[in-house]
Coordinates of C-alpha atoms in Angstrom, one line a residue:
X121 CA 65.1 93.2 111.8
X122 CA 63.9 90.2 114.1
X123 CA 66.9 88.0 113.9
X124 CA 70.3 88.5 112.4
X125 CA 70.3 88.0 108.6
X126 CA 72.0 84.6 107.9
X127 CA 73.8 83.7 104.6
X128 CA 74.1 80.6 104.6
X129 CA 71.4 77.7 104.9
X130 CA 72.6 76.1 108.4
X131 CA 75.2 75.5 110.0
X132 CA 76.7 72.7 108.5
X133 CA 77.0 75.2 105.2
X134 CA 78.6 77.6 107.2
X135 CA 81.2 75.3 108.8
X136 CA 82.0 73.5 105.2
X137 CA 82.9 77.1 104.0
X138 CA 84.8 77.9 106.5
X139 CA 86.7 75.2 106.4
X140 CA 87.7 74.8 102.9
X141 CA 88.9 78.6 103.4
X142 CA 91.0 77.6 106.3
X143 CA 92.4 74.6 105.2
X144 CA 93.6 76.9 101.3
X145 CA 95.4 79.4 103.8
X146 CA 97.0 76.9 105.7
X147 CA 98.4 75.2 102.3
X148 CA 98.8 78.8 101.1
X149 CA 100.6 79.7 104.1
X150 CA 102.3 76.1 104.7
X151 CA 103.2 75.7 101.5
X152 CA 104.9 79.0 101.0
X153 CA 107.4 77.8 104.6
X154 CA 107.9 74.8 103.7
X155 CA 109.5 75.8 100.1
X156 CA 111.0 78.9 101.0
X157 CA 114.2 78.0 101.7
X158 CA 114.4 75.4 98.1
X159 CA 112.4 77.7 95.5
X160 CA 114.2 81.3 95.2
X161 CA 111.6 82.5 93.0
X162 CA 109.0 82.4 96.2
X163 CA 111.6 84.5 98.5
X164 CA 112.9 87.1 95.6
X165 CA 109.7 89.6 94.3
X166 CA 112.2 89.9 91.1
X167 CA 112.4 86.4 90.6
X168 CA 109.4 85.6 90.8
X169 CA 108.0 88.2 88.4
X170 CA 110.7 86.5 86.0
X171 CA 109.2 83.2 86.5
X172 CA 105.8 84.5 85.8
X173 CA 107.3 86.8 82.6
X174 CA 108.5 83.6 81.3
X175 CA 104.7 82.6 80.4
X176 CA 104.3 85.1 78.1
X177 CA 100.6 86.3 77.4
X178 CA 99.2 82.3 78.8
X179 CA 100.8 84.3 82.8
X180 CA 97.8 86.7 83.0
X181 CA 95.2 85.0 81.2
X182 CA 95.9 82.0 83.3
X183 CA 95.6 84.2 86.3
X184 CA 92.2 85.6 85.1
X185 CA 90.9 82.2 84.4
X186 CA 91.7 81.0 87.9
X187 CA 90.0 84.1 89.5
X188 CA 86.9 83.8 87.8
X189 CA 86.9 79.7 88.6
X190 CA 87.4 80.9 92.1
X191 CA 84.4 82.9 91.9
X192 CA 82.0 80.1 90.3
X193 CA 83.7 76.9 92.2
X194 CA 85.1 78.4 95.3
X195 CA 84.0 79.9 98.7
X196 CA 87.7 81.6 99.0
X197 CA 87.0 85.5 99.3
X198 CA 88.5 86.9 95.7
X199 CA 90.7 89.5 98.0
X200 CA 93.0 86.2 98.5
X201 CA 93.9 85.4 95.1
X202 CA 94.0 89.8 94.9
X203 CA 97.0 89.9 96.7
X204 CA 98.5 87.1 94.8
X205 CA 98.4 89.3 91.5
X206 CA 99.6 92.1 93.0
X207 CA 102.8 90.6 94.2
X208 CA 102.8 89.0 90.5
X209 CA 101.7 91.9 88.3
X210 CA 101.6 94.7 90.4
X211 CA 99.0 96.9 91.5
X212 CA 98.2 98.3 87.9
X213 CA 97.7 94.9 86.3
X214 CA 97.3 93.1 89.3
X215 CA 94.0 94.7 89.8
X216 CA 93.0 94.7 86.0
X217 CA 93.8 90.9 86.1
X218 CA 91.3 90.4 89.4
X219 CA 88.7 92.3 88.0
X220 CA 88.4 90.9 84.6
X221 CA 88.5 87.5 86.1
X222 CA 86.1 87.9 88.6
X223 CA 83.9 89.9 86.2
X224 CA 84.1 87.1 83.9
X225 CA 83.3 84.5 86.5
X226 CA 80.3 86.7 87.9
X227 CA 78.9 86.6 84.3
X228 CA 79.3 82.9 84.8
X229 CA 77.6 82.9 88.0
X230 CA 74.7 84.7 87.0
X231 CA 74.0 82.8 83.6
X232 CA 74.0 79.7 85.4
X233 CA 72.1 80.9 88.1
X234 CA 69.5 82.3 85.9
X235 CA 68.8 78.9 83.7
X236 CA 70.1 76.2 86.9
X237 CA 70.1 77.9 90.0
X238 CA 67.0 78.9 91.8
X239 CA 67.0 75.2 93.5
X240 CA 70.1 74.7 94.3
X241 CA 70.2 78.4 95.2
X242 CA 67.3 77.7 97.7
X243 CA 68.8 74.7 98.8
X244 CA 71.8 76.6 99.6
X245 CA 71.1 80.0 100.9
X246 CA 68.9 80.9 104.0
X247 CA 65.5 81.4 103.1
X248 CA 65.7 84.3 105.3
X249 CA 68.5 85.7 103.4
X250 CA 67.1 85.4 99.9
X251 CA 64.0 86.6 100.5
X252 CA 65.9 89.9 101.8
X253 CA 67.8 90.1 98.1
X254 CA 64.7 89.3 96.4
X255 CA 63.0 92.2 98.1
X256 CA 66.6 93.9 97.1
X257 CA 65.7 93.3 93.7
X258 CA 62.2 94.1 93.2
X259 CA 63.0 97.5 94.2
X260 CA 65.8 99.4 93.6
X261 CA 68.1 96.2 93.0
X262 CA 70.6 97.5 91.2
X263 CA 71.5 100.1 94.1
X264 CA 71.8 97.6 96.3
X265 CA 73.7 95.2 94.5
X266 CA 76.4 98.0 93.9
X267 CA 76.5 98.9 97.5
X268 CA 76.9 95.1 98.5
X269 CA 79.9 94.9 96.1
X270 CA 81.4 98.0 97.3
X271 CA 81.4 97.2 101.2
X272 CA 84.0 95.1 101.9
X273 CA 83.3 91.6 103.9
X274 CA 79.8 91.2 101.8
X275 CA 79.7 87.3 100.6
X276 CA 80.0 88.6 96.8
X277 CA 80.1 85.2 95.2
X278 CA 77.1 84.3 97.1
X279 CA 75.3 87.2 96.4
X280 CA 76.3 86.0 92.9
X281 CA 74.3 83.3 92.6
X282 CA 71.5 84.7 94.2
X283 CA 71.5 88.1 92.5
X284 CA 71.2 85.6 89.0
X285 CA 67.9 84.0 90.1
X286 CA 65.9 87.7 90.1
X287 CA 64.8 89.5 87.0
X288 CA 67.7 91.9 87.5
X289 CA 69.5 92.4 83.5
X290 CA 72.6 90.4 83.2
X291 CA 74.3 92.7 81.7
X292 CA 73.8 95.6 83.8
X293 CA 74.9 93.7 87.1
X294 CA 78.1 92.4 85.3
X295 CA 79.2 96.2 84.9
X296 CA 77.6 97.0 88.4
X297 CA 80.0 94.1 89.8
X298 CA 83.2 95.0 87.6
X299 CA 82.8 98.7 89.0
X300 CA 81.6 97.3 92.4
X301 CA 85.1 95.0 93.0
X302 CA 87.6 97.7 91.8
X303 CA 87.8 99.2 95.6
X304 CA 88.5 96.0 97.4
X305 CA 90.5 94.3 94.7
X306 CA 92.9 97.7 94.2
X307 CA 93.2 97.2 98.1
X308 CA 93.9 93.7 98.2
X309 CA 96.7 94.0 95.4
X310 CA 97.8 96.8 96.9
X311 CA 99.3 94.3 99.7
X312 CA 100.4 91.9 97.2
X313 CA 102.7 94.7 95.3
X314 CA 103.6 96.0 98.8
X315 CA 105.1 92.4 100.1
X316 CA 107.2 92.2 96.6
X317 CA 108.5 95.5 96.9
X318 CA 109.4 94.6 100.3
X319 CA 107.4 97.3 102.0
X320 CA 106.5 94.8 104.7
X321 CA 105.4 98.2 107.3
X322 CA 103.0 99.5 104.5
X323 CA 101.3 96.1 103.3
X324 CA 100.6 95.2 107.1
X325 CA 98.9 98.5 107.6
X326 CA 96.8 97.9 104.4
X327 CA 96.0 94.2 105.4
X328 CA 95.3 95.8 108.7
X329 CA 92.8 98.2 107.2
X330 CA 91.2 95.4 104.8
X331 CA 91.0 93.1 107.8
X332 CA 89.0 95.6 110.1
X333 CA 86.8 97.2 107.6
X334 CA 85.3 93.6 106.9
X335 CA 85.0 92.8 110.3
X336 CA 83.4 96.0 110.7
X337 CA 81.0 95.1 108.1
X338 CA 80.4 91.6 109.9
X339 CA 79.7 92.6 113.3
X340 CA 77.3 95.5 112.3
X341 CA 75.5 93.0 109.4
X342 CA 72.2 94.0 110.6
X343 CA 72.6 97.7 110.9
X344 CA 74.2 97.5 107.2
X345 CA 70.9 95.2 105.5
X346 CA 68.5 97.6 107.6
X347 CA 70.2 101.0 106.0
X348 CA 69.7 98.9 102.8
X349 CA 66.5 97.9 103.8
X350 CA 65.3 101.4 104.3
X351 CA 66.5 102.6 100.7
X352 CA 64.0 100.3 98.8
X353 CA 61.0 100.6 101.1

C-alpha cells in the first residue's frame, strides 16, 4: 500500500476519540477508587451480583440497551463494557448480553447508515479508508467484513457505519457481526468473571492477551488490509 490506511478523517477526529475513551476510563477507573471504600457492592463480586439480581429481567435488558447505545453513540471499544458483564452476569450471560446488544446496535448502525449516512460517513472517515471498504464490498465483502470483526483491535463501530453505506444485505452482515463479536466479547468477559471470582492472576493474563493481540493488529495494520486486499483482487 502507499501510505498507512487511516480511519479516521484527520487528526482532530482521531484526537476527539481518543479522548472521550480516555476521559470514560479515567471516570471508570476513578470512579470505581474513589467509592470503593463507601459502596460494598463495588468491592464484593457477591454483592454486587445481588444488587444487579435485584432488577429483575429490566438488569440485563438494561445492559443490552446500553451496549448497543455504545455501539451507535460511542467511540468506546465494546470489549470495555464486555468485561463489565462478565463481572455482572458471568461469562455465559455476560457474553450473550454483549452480543445481543451490540448486534442490536450494529443493526442500528447499518439502517441509519444506509438511509442517513453516506455524508456524514464521508465527512467522517478517511477517504482513503472508505474507498478501501468499498473495494471490500464490491468483492467478496462479506469475507472481509467477518475477518475485520474477528481480529481483534479492528474499529468495529466504524466499520459499522461504513459497511451500512455499500450494497452489502442488512441482514446478512447483522449475523456476520453477531458471529464476528463472539471471540472478542467471550474474551473480554472472560476478564470481567475472572475479577469477580477474584482470580486476579488469570484475568491479568487474559487482559494481557486481549491487550497485545490488538496491538498486534495496530502496528501490523497494513500488512492486515494488504492480506485482505489480496483476497478480493
Amino acid at each position: 500500500m502507499d501510505r498507512p490506511v487511516r480511519i479516521f478523517a484527520d487528526a482532530r477526529s482521531r484526537r476527539t476519540t481518543l479522548l472521550a475513551i480516555a476521559v470514560v476510563l479515567a471516570v471508570l477507573i476513578g470512579g470505581s477508587i474513589a467509592l470503593r471504600g463507601h459502596v460494598a457492592w463495588l468491592t464484593d463480586p457477591d454483592a454486587t451480583r445481588s444488587f444487579v439480581a435485584e432488577f429483575g429481567p429490566l438488569a440485563p435488558i438494561a445492559f443490552v440497551l446500553l451496549q448497543a447505545a455504545q455501539v451507535v453513540f460511542a467511540p468506546v471499544p465494546g470489549q470495555v463494557l464486555a468485561v463489565a458483564s462478565g463481572w455482572l452476569f458471568g461469562l455465559f450471560w455476560g457474553t450473550v448480553y454483549s452480543v445481543v446488544g451490540a448486534t442490536l446496535g450494529s443493526y442500528v448502525v447499518f439502517r441509519v447508515a444506509r438511509r442517513y449516512g453516506r455524508p456524514f460517513v464521508e465527512r467522517a472517515i478517511d477517504p482513503a479508508a472508505l474507498a478501501l471498504f468499498d473495494g471490500f464490498s464490491e468483492r467478496r465483502g462479506y469475507l472481509v467484513l467477518a475477518v475485520l470483526f474477528i481480529v481483534p483491535g479492528m474499529p468495529d463501530d466504524v466499520i459499522c457505519f461504513v459497511a451500512g453505506t455499500t450494497r452489502l444485505d442488512i441482514k446478512r452482515m447483522t449475523v456476520i457481526v453477531a458471529l464476528g463479536r463472539v471471540p472478542g466479547y467471550l474474551l473480554a468477559n472472560a476478564i470481567g468473571a475472572s475479577l469477580a471470582a477474584q482470580l486476579y492472576a488469570e484475568a491479568t493474563v487474559l487482559l494481557l492477551a486481549l491487550v497485545a493481540a490488538s496491538a498486534l493488529v495496530y502496528w501490523y495494520r497494513d500488512a492486515v488490509f494488504d492480506r485482505l486486499l489480496a483476497t478480493v483482487r
